[in-house]
Short mmCIF file of N, CA and C in Angstrom, two decimals:
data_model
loop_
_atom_site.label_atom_id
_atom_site.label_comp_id
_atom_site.label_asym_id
_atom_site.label_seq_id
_atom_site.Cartn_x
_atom_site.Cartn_y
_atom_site.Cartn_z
N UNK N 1 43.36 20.81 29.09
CA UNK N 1 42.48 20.16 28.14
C UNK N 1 41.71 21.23 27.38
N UNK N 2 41.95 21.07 25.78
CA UNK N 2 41.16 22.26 25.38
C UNK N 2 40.50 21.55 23.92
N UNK N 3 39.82 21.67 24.95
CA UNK N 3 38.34 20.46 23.89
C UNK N 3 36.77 21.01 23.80
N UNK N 4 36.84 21.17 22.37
CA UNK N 4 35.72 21.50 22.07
C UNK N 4 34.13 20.61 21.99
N UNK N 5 33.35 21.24 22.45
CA UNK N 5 32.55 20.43 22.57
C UNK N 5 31.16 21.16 21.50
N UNK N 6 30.29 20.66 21.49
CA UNK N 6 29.12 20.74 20.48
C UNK N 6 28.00 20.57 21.48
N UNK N 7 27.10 21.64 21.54
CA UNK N 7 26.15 22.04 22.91
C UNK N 7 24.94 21.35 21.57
N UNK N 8 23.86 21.67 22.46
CA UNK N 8 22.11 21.08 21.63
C UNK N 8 21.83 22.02 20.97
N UNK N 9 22.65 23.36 20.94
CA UNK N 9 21.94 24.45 20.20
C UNK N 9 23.00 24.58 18.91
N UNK N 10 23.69 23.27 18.87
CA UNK N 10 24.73 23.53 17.78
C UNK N 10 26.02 24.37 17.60
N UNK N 11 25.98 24.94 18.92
CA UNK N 11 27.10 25.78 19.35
C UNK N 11 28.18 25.23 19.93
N UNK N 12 29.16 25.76 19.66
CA UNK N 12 30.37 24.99 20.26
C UNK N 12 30.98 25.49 20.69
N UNK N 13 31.45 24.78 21.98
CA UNK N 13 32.27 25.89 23.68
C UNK N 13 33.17 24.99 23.95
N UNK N 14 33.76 25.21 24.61
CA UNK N 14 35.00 24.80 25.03
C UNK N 14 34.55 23.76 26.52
N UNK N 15 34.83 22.20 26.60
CA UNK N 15 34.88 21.68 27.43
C UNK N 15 34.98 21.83 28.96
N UNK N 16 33.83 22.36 29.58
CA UNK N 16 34.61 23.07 31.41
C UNK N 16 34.22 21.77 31.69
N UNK N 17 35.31 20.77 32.65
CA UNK N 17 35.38 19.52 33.75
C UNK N 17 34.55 20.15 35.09
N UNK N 18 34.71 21.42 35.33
CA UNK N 18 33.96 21.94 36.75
C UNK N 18 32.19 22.05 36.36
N UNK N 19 31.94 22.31 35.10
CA UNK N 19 30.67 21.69 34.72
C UNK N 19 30.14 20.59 35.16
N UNK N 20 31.12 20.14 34.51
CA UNK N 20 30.43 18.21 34.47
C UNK N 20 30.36 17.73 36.28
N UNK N 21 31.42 18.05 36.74
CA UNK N 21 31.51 17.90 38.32
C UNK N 21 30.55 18.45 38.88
N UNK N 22 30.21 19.94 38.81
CA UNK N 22 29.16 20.64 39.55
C UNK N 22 27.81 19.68 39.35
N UNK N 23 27.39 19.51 37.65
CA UNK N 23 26.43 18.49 37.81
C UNK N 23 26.18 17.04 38.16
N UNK N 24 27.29 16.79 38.77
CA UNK N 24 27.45 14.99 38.95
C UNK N 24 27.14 15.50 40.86
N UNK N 25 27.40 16.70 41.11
CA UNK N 25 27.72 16.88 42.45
C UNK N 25 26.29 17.24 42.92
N UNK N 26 25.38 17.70 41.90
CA UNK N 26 23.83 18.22 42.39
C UNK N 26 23.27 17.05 42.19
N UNK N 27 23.83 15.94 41.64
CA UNK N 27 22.99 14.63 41.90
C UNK N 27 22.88 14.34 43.29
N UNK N 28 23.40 14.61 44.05
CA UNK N 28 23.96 14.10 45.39
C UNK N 28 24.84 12.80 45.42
N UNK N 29 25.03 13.03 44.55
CA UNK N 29 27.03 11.97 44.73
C UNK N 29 27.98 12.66 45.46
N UNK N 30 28.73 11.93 46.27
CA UNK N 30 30.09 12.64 47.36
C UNK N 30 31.06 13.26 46.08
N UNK N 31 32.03 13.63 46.81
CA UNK N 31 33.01 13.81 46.27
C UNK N 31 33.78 12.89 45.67
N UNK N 32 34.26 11.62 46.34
CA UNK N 32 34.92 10.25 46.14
C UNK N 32 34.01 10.02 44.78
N UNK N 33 32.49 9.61 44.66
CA UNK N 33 32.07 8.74 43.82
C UNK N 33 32.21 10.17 42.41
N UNK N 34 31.68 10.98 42.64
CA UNK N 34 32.21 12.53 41.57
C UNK N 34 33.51 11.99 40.87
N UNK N 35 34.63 11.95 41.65
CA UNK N 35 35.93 12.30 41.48
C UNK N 35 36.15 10.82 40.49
N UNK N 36 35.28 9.66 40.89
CA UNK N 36 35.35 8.11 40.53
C UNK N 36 34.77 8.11 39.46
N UNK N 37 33.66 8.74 39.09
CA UNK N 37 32.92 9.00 37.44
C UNK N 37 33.80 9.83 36.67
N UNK N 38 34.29 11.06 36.69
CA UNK N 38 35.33 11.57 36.38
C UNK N 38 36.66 11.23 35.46
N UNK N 39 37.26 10.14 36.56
CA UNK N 39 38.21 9.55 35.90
C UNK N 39 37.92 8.73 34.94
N UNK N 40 36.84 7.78 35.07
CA UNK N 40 36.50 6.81 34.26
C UNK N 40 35.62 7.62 32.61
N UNK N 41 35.35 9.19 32.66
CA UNK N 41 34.77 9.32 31.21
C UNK N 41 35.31 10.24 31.05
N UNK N 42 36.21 11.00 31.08
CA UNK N 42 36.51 12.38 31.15
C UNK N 42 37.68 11.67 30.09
N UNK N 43 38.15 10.90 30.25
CA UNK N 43 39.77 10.30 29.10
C UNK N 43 39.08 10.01 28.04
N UNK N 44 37.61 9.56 27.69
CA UNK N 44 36.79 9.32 26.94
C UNK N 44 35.91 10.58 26.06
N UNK N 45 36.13 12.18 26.30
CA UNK N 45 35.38 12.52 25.88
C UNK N 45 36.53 13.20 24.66
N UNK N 46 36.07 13.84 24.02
CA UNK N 46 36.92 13.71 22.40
C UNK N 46 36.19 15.36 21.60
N UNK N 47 37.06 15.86 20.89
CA UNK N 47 36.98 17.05 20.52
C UNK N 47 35.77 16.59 19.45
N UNK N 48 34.53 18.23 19.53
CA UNK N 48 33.90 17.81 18.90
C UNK N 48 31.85 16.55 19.50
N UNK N 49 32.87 16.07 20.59
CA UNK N 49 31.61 15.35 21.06
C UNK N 49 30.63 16.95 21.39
N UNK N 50 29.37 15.68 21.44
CA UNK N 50 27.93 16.46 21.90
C UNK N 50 27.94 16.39 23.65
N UNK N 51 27.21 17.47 23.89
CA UNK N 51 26.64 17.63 25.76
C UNK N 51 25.85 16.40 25.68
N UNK N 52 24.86 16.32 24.86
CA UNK N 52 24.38 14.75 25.08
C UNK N 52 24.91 13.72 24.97
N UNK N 53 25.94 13.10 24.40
CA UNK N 53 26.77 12.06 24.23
C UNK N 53 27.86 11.96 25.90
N UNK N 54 28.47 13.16 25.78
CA UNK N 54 28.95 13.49 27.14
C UNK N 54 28.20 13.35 28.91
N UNK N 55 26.56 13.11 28.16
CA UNK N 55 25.66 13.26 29.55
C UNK N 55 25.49 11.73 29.74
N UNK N 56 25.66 11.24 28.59
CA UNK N 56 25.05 9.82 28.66
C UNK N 56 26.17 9.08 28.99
N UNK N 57 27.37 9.01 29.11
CA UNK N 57 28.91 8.90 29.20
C UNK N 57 28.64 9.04 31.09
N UNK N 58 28.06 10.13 31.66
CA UNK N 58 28.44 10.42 32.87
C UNK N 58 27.09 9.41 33.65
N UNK N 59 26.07 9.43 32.74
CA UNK N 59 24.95 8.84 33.83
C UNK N 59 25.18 7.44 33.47
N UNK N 60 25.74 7.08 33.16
CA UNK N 60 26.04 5.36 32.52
C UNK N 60 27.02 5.37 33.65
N UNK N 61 27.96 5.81 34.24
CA UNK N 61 29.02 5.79 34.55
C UNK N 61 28.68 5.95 36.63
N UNK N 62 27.64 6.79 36.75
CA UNK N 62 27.19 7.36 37.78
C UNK N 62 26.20 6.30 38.14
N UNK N 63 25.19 5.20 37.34
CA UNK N 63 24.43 4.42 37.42
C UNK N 63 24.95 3.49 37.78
N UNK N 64 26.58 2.70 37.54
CA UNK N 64 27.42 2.04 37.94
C UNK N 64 27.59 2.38 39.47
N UNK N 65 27.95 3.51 39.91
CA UNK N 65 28.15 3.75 41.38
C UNK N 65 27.22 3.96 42.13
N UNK N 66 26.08 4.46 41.91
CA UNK N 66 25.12 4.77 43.00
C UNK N 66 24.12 4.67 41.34
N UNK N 67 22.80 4.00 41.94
CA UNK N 67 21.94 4.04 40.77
C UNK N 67 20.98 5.05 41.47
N UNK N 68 21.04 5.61 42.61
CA UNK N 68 19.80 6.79 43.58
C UNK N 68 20.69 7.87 42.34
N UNK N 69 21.46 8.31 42.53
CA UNK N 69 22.03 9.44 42.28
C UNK N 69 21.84 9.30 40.74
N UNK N 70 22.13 8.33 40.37
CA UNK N 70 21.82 8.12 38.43
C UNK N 70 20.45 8.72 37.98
N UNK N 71 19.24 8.10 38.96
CA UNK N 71 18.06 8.94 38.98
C UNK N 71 18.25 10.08 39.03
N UNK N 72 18.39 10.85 40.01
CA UNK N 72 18.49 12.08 40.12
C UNK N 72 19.28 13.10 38.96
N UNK N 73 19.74 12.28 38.34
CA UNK N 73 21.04 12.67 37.46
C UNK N 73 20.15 13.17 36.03
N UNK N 74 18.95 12.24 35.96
CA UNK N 74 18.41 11.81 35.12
C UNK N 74 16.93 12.29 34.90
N UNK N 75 16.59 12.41 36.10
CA UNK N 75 15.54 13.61 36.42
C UNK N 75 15.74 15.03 36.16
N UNK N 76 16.73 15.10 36.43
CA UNK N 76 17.51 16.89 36.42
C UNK N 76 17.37 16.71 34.98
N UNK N 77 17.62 15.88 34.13
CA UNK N 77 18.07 15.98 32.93
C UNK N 77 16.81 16.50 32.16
N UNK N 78 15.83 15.45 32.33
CA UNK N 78 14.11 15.60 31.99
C UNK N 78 13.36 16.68 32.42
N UNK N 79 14.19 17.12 33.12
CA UNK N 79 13.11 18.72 33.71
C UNK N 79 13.70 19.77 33.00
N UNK N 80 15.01 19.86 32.45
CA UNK N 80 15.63 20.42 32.07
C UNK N 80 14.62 20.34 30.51
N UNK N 81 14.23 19.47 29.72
CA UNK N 81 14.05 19.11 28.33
C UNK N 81 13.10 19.66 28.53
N UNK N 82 12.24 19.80 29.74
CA UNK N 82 10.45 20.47 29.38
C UNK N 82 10.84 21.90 29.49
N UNK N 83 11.79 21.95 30.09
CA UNK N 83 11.42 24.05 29.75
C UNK N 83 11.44 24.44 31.08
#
């Protein structure tokens, strides 16, 4: 998969899946429910999308399986925005 993506700083990198996993995995989601968000947005993300469009794709998706871990998902996210 070689998909470009569009970061918040307007920069554009190349799609890493071990990204998106590593952060679905510091939510404290298992592996199974990881591997289960995964399949369901990863066919969905599209050359060009934003990290934010892509974040909101995974915690929509992660809120479906465990809504503890969606928090957490979502917290990380907000601590991240203050600096």
């Amino acid at each position: 998969m070689n998909l470009k993506i569009k970061r918040q700083t307007g920069e554009v990198a190349e799609f890493d899946v071990e990204k998106l996993k590593y952060s679905l995995t510091k939510s404290g989601a298992s592996d199974i429910e990881v591997v289960e968000v995964l399949e369901k947005i990863v066919p969905r993300i599209h050359d060009g999308m934003s990290t934010k469009s892509i974040y909101q794709l995974a915690f929509n998706q992660l809120k479906k399986v465990n809504g503890t871990f969606a928090a957490r998902y979502s917290l990380k996210r907000a601590l991240m925005e203050l600096g």
